[in-house]
PDB file of C-alpha atoms in Angstrom:
ATOM      1  CA  MET A   1       8.095 -10.651  17.311  1.00 42.00           C
ATOM      2  CA  ASN A   2       8.631  -6.957  16.645  1.00 46.00           C
ATOM      3  CA  ASN A   3       8.959  -7.565  12.905  1.00 44.00           C
ATOM      4  CA  SER A   4       5.419  -8.976  12.757  1.00 40.00           C
ATOM      5  CA  ARG A   5       4.044  -5.637  13.954  1.00 45.00           C
ATOM      6  CA  ARG A   6       5.718  -3.531  11.317  1.00 48.00           C
ATOM      7  CA  ASP A   7       5.311  -3.211   7.591  1.00 51.00           C
ATOM      8  CA  PRO A   8       7.384  -5.788   5.667  1.00 44.00           C
ATOM      9  CA  GLU A   9       9.078  -3.208   3.421  1.00 48.00           C
ATOM     10  CA  PRO A  10      10.009  -0.185   5.590  1.00 43.00           C
ATOM     11  CA  GLY A  11      13.310   0.402   3.815  1.00 47.00           C
ATOM     12  CA  THR A  12      12.351   0.082   0.151  1.00 72.00           C
ATOM     13  CA  ARG A  13      12.242   2.984  -2.267  1.00 80.00           C
ATOM     14  CA  LEU A  14       8.561   2.356  -2.959  1.00 82.00           C
ATOM     15  CA  GLY A  15       7.809   2.475   0.752  1.00 84.00           C
ATOM     16  CA  LEU A  16       9.718   5.753   1.023  1.00 89.00           C
ATOM     17  CA  VAL A  17       7.627   7.239  -1.790  1.00 89.00           C
ATOM     18  CA  HIS A  18       4.432   6.450   0.113  1.00 91.00           C
ATOM     19  CA  ARG A  19       5.801   7.667   3.437  1.00 93.00           C
ATOM     20  CA  ILE A  20       7.311  10.896   2.134  1.00 94.00           C
ATOM     21  CA  GLY A  21       4.159  11.648   0.139  1.00 94.00           C
ATOM     22  CA  ALA A  22       1.995  11.171   3.225  1.00 95.00           C
ATOM     23  CA  VAL A  23       4.203  13.456   5.334  1.00 96.00           C
ATOM     24  CA  ALA A  24       4.375  16.130   2.622  1.00 96.00           C
ATOM     25  CA  PHE A  25       0.611  16.336   2.318  1.00 96.00           C
ATOM     26  CA  ALA A  26       0.238  16.251   6.103  1.00 96.00           C
ATOM     27  CA  SER A  27       2.561  19.260   6.358  1.00 96.00           C
ATOM     28  CA  GLY A  28       0.235  21.320   4.179  1.00 95.00           C
ATOM     29  CA  LEU A  29      -2.761  20.292   6.258  1.00 96.00           C
ATOM     30  CA  VAL A  30      -0.944  21.249   9.458  1.00 96.00           C
ATOM     31  CA  VAL A  31      -0.224  24.750   8.145  1.00 96.00           C
ATOM     32  CA  PHE A  32      -3.846  25.159   7.022  1.00 94.00           C
ATOM     33  CA  GLY A  33      -5.241  23.858  10.320  1.00 94.00           C
ATOM     34  CA  VAL A  34      -2.914  25.867  12.561  1.00 95.00           C
ATOM     35  CA  LEU A  35      -3.656  29.097  10.716  1.00 94.00           C
ATOM     36  CA  GLY A  36      -7.356  28.450  11.218  1.00 91.00           C
ATOM     37  CA  LEU A  37      -6.928  27.928  14.951  1.00 92.00           C
ATOM     38  CA  VAL A  38      -4.607  30.929  15.323  1.00 92.00           C
ATOM     39  CA  ASN A  39      -7.251  33.118  13.723  1.00 90.00           C
ATOM     40  CA  GLN A  40      -9.784  31.749  16.243  1.00 87.00           C
ATOM     41  CA  LEU A  41     -12.339  30.887  13.609  1.00 88.00           C
ATOM     42  CA  GLU A  42     -15.862  30.061  14.706  1.00 88.00           C
ATOM     43  CA  LEU A  43     -16.371  26.333  15.040  1.00 88.00           C
ATOM     44  CA  PHE A  44     -19.578  25.793  13.058  1.00 86.00           C
ATOM     45  CA  THR A  45     -19.998  28.912  10.954  1.00 89.00           C
ATOM     46  CA  THR A  46     -21.123  28.309   7.374  1.00 89.00           C
ATOM     47  CA  SER A  47     -19.695  31.556   5.994  1.00 88.00           C
ATOM     48  CA  GLY A  48     -16.039  30.764   6.597  1.00 89.00           C
ATOM     49  CA  THR A  49     -12.850  32.845   6.554  1.00 92.00           C
ATOM     50  CA  PRO A  50     -10.255  32.799   3.736  1.00 93.00           C
ATOM     51  CA  ILE A  51      -7.140  30.767   4.674  1.00 93.00           C
ATOM     52  CA  LEU A  52      -4.492  30.182   1.996  1.00 93.00           C
ATOM     53  CA  GLY A  53      -7.069  30.769  -0.722  1.00 93.00           C
ATOM     54  CA  LEU A  54      -9.609  28.380   0.811  1.00 94.00           C
ATOM     55  CA  SER A  55     -12.591  28.974   3.065  1.00 93.00           C
ATOM     56  CA  SER A  56     -12.300  27.560   6.563  1.00 93.00           C
ATOM     57  CA  ASN A  57     -13.901  27.493   9.981  1.00 93.00           C
ATOM     58  CA  GLY A  58     -12.877  26.006  13.322  1.00 93.00           C
ATOM     59  CA  LEU A  59     -14.278  22.569  12.549  1.00 94.00           C
ATOM     60  CA  LEU A  60     -12.447  22.308   9.225  1.00 94.00           C
ATOM     61  CA  SER A  61      -9.220  23.386  10.945  1.00 94.00           C
ATOM     62  CA  VAL A  62      -9.552  20.631  13.542  1.00 95.00           C
ATOM     63  CA  ILE A  63     -10.377  18.024  10.883  1.00 96.00           C
ATOM     64  CA  SER A  64      -7.310  19.107   8.899  1.00 95.00           C
ATOM     65  CA  LEU A  65      -5.052  18.600  11.922  1.00 96.00           C
ATOM     66  CA  VAL A  66      -6.573  15.204  12.735  1.00 97.00           C
ATOM     67  CA  THR A  67      -6.124  14.084   9.117  1.00 97.00           C
ATOM     68  CA  ALA A  68      -2.512  15.275   9.166  1.00 96.00           C
ATOM     69  CA  ALA A  69      -1.907  13.292  12.361  1.00 97.00           C
ATOM     70  CA  LEU A  70      -3.296  10.137  10.701  1.00 96.00           C
ATOM     71  CA  LEU A  71      -1.002  10.581   7.700  1.00 96.00           C
ATOM     72  CA  VAL A  72       2.077  11.132   9.852  1.00 96.00           C
ATOM     73  CA  ALA A  73       1.243   8.127  12.048  1.00 96.00           C
ATOM     74  CA  ALA A  74       0.810   5.988   8.928  1.00 94.00           C
ATOM     75  CA  ALA A  75       4.152   7.187   7.558  1.00 93.00           C
ATOM     76  CA  VAL A  76       5.869   6.313  10.825  1.00 94.00           C
ATOM     77  CA  ARG A  77       4.290   2.866  10.741  1.00 91.00           C
ATOM     78  CA  GLY A  78       5.687   2.118   7.293  1.00 88.00           C
ATOM     79  CA  GLY A  79       5.200   2.250   3.554  1.00 87.00           C
ATOM     80  CA  ARG A  80       2.364  -0.281   3.392  1.00 88.00           C
ATOM     81  CA  THR A  81       0.302   1.537   6.025  1.00 91.00           C
ATOM     82  CA  ALA A  82       1.079   4.906   4.456  1.00 93.00           C
ATOM     83  CA  SER A  83      -0.132   3.601   1.099  1.00 92.00           C
ATOM     84  CA  THR A  84      -3.398   2.302   2.551  1.00 92.00           C
ATOM     85  CA  VAL A  85      -4.150   5.366   4.669  1.00 95.00           C
ATOM     86  CA  THR A  86      -3.217   7.793   1.886  1.00 96.00           C
ATOM     87  CA  PHE A  87      -5.543   6.022  -0.538  1.00 95.00           C
ATOM     88  CA  GLY A  88      -8.369   6.006   2.022  1.00 95.00           C
ATOM     89  CA  ILE A  89      -7.974   9.699   2.810  1.00 97.00           C
ATOM     90  CA  GLY A  90      -7.943  10.395  -0.919  1.00 95.00           C
ATOM     91  CA  VAL A  91     -11.338   8.731  -1.204  1.00 96.00           C
ATOM     92  CA  ALA A  92     -12.572  10.835   1.741  1.00 96.00           C
ATOM     93  CA  PHE A  93     -11.379  14.025   0.014  1.00 97.00           C
ATOM     94  CA  LEU A  94     -13.218  13.072  -3.166  1.00 96.00           C
ATOM     95  CA  LEU A  95     -16.409  12.397  -1.217  1.00 96.00           C
ATOM     96  CA  SER A  96     -16.083  15.683   0.667  1.00 95.00           C
ATOM     97  CA  GLY A  97     -15.701  17.515  -2.630  1.00 94.00           C
ATOM     98  CA  VAL A  98     -18.838  15.910  -4.055  1.00 95.00           C
ATOM     99  CA  GLY A  99     -20.720  16.507  -0.819  1.00 94.00           C
ATOM    100  CA  GLY A 100     -19.509  20.087  -0.674  1.00 93.00           C
ATOM    101  CA  VAL A 101     -21.107  20.849  -4.027  1.00 93.00           C
ATOM    102  CA  LEU A 102     -24.464  19.632  -2.728  1.00 94.00           C
ATOM    103  CA  VAL A 103     -24.459  21.808   0.400  1.00 93.00           C
ATOM    104  CA  LEU A 104     -22.957  25.052  -0.940  1.00 92.00           C
ATOM    105  CA  ASP A 105     -24.868  28.107   0.314  1.00 89.00           C
ATOM    106  CA  THR A 106     -27.094  25.983   2.555  1.00 91.00           C
ATOM    107  CA  PRO A 107     -27.350  25.702   6.363  1.00 91.00           C
ATOM    108  CA  PHE A 108     -25.818  22.198   6.056  1.00 93.00           C
ATOM    109  CA  ASN A 109     -22.457  23.576   4.906  1.00 92.00           C
ATOM    110  CA  VAL A 110     -20.878  22.917   8.315  1.00 92.00           C
ATOM    111  CA  LEU A 111     -17.333  22.975   6.890  1.00 93.00           C
ATOM    112  CA  ALA A 112     -17.842  26.419   5.307  1.00 92.00           C
ATOM    113  CA  PHE A 113     -16.966  25.099   1.858  1.00 94.00           C
ATOM    114  CA  ARG A 114     -16.773  27.353  -1.156  1.00 94.00           C
ATOM    115  CA  MET A 115     -16.156  26.350  -4.760  1.00 95.00           C
ATOM    116  CA  SER A 116     -12.396  26.702  -4.215  1.00 94.00           C
ATOM    117  CA  ASN A 117     -12.644  24.096  -1.424  1.00 95.00           C
ATOM    118  CA  VAL A 118     -14.605  21.764  -3.681  1.00 96.00           C
ATOM    119  CA  ILE A 119     -12.024  21.996  -6.460  1.00 96.00           C
ATOM    120  CA  PHE A 120      -9.167  21.500  -4.004  1.00 96.00           C
ATOM    121  CA  SER A 121     -10.855  18.470  -2.426  1.00 96.00           C
ATOM    122  CA  LEU A 122     -11.391  16.797  -5.802  1.00 96.00           C
ATOM    123  CA  LEU A 123      -7.835  17.460  -6.987  1.00 96.00           C
ATOM    124  CA  ALA A 124      -6.253  16.496  -3.661  1.00 96.00           C
ATOM    125  CA  GLY A 125      -8.388  13.368  -3.433  1.00 95.00           C
ATOM    126  CA  GLY A 126      -7.341  12.222  -6.882  1.00 95.00           C
ATOM    127  CA  LEU A 127      -3.684  12.934  -6.135  1.00 95.00           C
ATOM    128  CA  LEU A 128      -3.768  11.040  -2.845  1.00 95.00           C
ATOM    129  CA  MET A 129      -5.451   8.045  -4.435  1.00 94.00           C
ATOM    130  CA  VAL A 130      -2.824   7.924  -7.180  1.00 92.00           C
ATOM    131  CA  LEU A 131      -0.055   8.219  -4.588  1.00 93.00           C
ATOM    132  CA  GLY A 132      -1.546   5.495  -2.396  1.00 91.00           C
ATOM    133  CA  ALA A 133      -2.072   3.141  -5.343  1.00 89.00           C
ATOM    134  CA  TYR A 134       1.323   3.811  -6.919  1.00 87.00           C
ATOM    135  CA  GLY A 135       3.305   0.591  -7.321  1.00 81.00           C
ATOM    136  CA  ARG A 136       0.624  -1.451  -5.594  1.00 77.00           C
ATOM    137  CA  PHE A 137      -2.483  -2.078  -7.704  1.00 68.00           C
ATOM    138  CA  THR A 138      -0.938  -2.958 -11.065  1.00 56.00           C
ATOM    139  CA  GLY A 139      -1.673  -6.050 -13.128  1.00 49.00           C
ATOM    140  CA  ARG A 140       1.816  -7.622 -13.053  1.00 56.00           C
ATOM    141  CA  LEU A 141       4.129  -6.446 -10.315  1.00 61.00           C
ATOM    142  CA  PRO A 142       7.885  -7.099 -10.702  1.00 59.00           C
ATOM    143  CA  ASP A 143       9.446  -9.841  -8.605  1.00 57.00           C
ATOM    144  CA  ASP A 144      11.179  -7.379  -6.273  1.00 57.00           C
ATOM    145  CA  ASN A 145       8.003  -5.365  -5.576  1.00 64.00           C
ATOM    146  CA  PRO A 146       7.257  -5.643  -1.829  1.00 63.00           C
ATOM    147  CA  TYR A 147       3.505  -6.003  -2.431  1.00 65.00           C
ATOM    148  CA  ARG A 148       4.083  -8.992  -4.720  1.00 61.00           C
ATOM    149  CA  GLN A 149       6.499 -10.529  -2.238  1.00 57.00           C
ATOM    150  CA  ALA A 150       4.493 -10.071   0.929  1.00 57.00           C
ATOM    151  CA  GLY A 151       1.054 -10.349  -0.642  1.00 54.00           C
ATOM    152  CA  GLU A 152      -1.922  -8.260   0.388  1.00 46.00           C
ATOM    153  CA  SER A 153      -3.028 -11.005   2.778  1.00 45.00           C
ATOM    154  CA  GLY A 154       0.268 -10.855   4.656  1.00 47.00           C
ATOM    155  CA  ALA A 155       1.780 -14.067   3.320  1.00 42.00           C
ATOM    156  CA  ALA A 156       5.018 -14.940   5.079  1.00 41.00           C
ATOM    157  CA  ASP A 157       8.508 -14.737   3.592  1.00 43.00           C
ATOM    158  CA  GLY A 158       7.394 -12.958   0.434  1.00 41.00           C
ATOM    159  CA  VAL A 159       5.866 -16.022  -1.339  1.00 42.00           C
ATOM    160  CA  ASP A 160       3.052 -15.121  -3.732  1.00 45.00           C
ATOM    161  CA  SER A 161      -0.151 -15.519  -1.694  1.00 43.00           C
ATOM    162  CA  ASP A 162      -2.117 -16.675  -4.755  1.00 46.00           C
ATOM    163  CA  ALA A 163       0.111 -19.721  -5.296  1.00 47.00           C
ATOM    164  CA  ALA A 164      -1.293 -23.071  -4.190  1.00 47.00           C
ATOM    165  CA  PRO A 165       0.596 -24.607  -1.263  1.00 51.00           C
ATOM    166  CA  LEU A 166       2.940 -27.447  -2.118  1.00 48.00           C
ATOM    167  CA  PRO A 167       2.042 -30.880  -0.708  1.00 50.00           C
ATOM    168  CA  THR A 168       3.659 -32.010   2.546  1.00 53.00           C
ATOM    169  CA  ILE A 169       3.970 -35.740   1.714  1.00 58.00           C
ATOM    170  CA  TYR A 170       5.947 -36.920  -1.318  1.00 59.00           C
ATOM    171  CA  PRO A 171       6.375 -40.399  -2.826  1.00 62.00           C
ATOM    172  CA  HIS A 172      10.050 -39.838  -3.667  1.00 66.00           C
ATOM    173  CA  ALA A 173      12.853 -38.414  -1.584  1.00 67.00           C
ATOM    174  CA  ASP A 174      13.905 -36.251  -4.510  1.00 73.00           C
ATOM    175  CA  ASP A 175      10.457 -34.631  -4.498  1.00 72.00           C
ATOM    176  CA  ALA A 176      11.002 -33.347  -0.965  1.00 74.00           C
ATOM    177  CA  VAL A 177      14.472 -32.099  -1.931  1.00 78.00           C
ATOM    178  CA  ALA A 178      13.069 -30.249  -4.955  1.00 78.00           C
ATOM    179  CA  VAL A 179      10.284 -28.665  -2.891  1.00 77.00           C
ATOM    180  CA  ARG A 180      12.796 -27.568  -0.278  1.00 81.00           C
ATOM    181  CA  ASP A 181      15.018 -26.054  -2.952  1.00 83.00           C
ATOM    182  CA  LEU A 182      12.011 -24.243  -4.446  1.00 82.00           C
ATOM    183  CA  ALA A 183      11.025 -22.809  -1.067  1.00 83.00           C
ATOM    184  CA  ASP A 184      14.616 -21.721  -0.409  1.00 85.00           C
ATOM    185  CA  ALA A 185      14.814 -20.044  -3.804  1.00 84.00           C
ATOM    186  CA  GLU A 186      11.521 -18.159  -3.325  1.00 83.00           C
ATOM    187  CA  ARG A 187      12.666 -17.013   0.095  1.00 84.00           C
ATOM    188  CA  ALA A 188      16.009 -15.864  -1.314  1.00 83.00           C
ATOM    189  CA  VAL A 189      14.257 -13.883  -4.064  1.00 81.00           C
ATOM    190  CA  ALA A 190      12.030 -12.189  -1.487  1.00 80.00           C
ATOM    191  CA  GLN A 191      15.075 -11.298   0.614  1.00 77.00           C
ATOM    192  CA  HIS A 192      17.083 -10.075  -2.425  1.00 77.00           C
ATOM    193  CA  SER A 193      19.782 -12.676  -1.781  1.00 81.00           C
ATOM    194  CA  ALA A 194      19.011 -15.115  -4.604  1.00 80.00           C
ATOM    195  CA  THR A 195      21.568 -16.218  -7.143  1.00 86.00           C
ATOM    196  CA  ALA A 196      20.947 -15.453 -10.800  1.00 84.00           C
ATOM    197  CA  GLU A 197      19.936 -19.095 -11.374  1.00 84.00           C
ATOM    198  CA  GLN A 198      17.472 -19.075  -8.481  1.00 83.00           C
ATOM    199  CA  ALA A 199      15.915 -15.784  -9.602  1.00 83.00           C
ATOM    200  CA  ALA A 200      15.543 -17.009 -13.184  1.00 84.00           C
ATOM    201  CA  ALA A 201      13.946 -20.292 -12.105  1.00 83.00           C
ATOM    202  CA  VAL A 202      11.489 -18.606  -9.718  1.00 83.00           C
ATOM    203  CA  HIS A 203      10.561 -16.117 -12.426  1.00 83.00           C
ATOM    204  CA  ALA A 204       9.953 -18.969 -14.880  1.00 82.00           C
ATOM    205  CA  ILE A 205       7.302 -20.579 -12.653  1.00 82.00           C
ATOM    206  CA  ARG A 206       5.686 -17.386 -11.340  1.00 80.00           C
ATOM    207  CA  ASP A 207       2.391 -18.052 -13.193  1.00 79.00           C
ATOM    208  CA  VAL A 208       2.136 -21.754 -12.293  1.00 77.00           C
ATOM    209  CA  ARG A 209      -0.432 -22.323  -9.547  1.00 72.00           C
ATOM    210  CA  SER A 210      -1.053 -26.020  -8.778  1.00 73.00           C
ATOM    211  CA  ALA A 211       1.407 -27.793  -6.477  1.00 73.00           C
ATOM    212  CA  GLU A 212       2.169 -30.595  -8.915  1.00 75.00           C
ATOM    213  CA  ASP A 213       2.656 -28.282 -11.862  1.00 76.00           C
ATOM    214  CA  ARG A 214       4.945 -26.021  -9.820  1.00 78.00           C
ATOM    215  CA  LEU A 215       7.120 -28.982  -8.903  1.00 76.00           C
ATOM    216  CA  VAL A 216       7.347 -30.129 -12.525  1.00 79.00           C
ATOM    217  CA  ALA A 217       8.036 -26.596 -13.734  1.00 81.00           C
ATOM    218  CA  TRP A 218      10.719 -26.127 -11.072  1.00 78.00           C
ATOM    219  CA  ARG A 219      12.505 -29.304 -12.184  1.00 79.00           C
ATOM    220  CA  SER A 220      12.292 -28.168 -15.789  1.00 81.00           C
ATOM    221  CA  ALA A 221      13.687 -24.749 -14.907  1.00 80.00           C
ATOM    222  CA  THR A 222      16.550 -26.068 -12.780  1.00 78.00           C
ATOM    223  CA  GLY A 223      17.686 -28.936 -15.003  1.00 68.00           C
ATOM    224  CA  PRO A 224      17.863 -32.725 -14.646  1.00 55.00           C
ATOM    225  CA  ALA A 225      19.619 -32.681 -11.294  1.00 46.00           C
ATOM    226  CA  THR A 226      16.316 -32.683  -9.438  1.00 45.00           C
ATOM    227  CA  GLU A 227      14.570 -35.404 -11.453  1.00 45.00           C
ATOM    228  CA  PRO A 228      12.817 -37.892  -9.140  1.00 45.00           C
ATOM    229  CA  SER A 229      14.398 -41.264  -8.581  1.00 43.00           C
ATOM    230  CA  ALA A 230      12.779 -44.349 -10.056  1.00 43.00           C
ATOM    231  CA  GLY A 231      10.598 -46.543  -7.901  1.00 42.00           C
TER     232      GLY A 231
END
């Protein structure tokens, strides 16, 4: 039960990239936010006080700490959550940069932005989006990529979520055996315990979608041993 509440790939290198990236950026936000609070900046001033080369006020300091807490919590949760949250916060940074340009030197500049803040928000937003999307939103993910295995919809046991389900009733006993072998092989690939033959066969049918075609392709990839019996 506990495994269903955690990300499916907490130990992979890709997951570590997302988690470490989230924590590293959160660390910078913590320093920026704490310095703002230590200097007892006014909460809603639009003039701001220089902090680490950026303009800040009390509200921006609090927002920085809250954002850092979200990133750390996502990193603790796992690589998948860290990826999603990092990408989302990147979008928020980009929007804040665009919005900051529109309210510079106006009474609506409640975060005390200056042009340095705008530039930082745009650069940081782009960086966070790239980090969050890294290894996740590519056209053809490798077989051992956790996002291909688990699927964005949370498919179980690492089977490609786009693949059509295999039928549950078969006219020949050998059909059921072949389907079972296919399922076992896909599960073994997802768990990194597949033999070379299993991995090669699963890779050969990765683009086949219909249930019938997958069964035929699996038999072709694994040889004549799984041919259906006559009659």
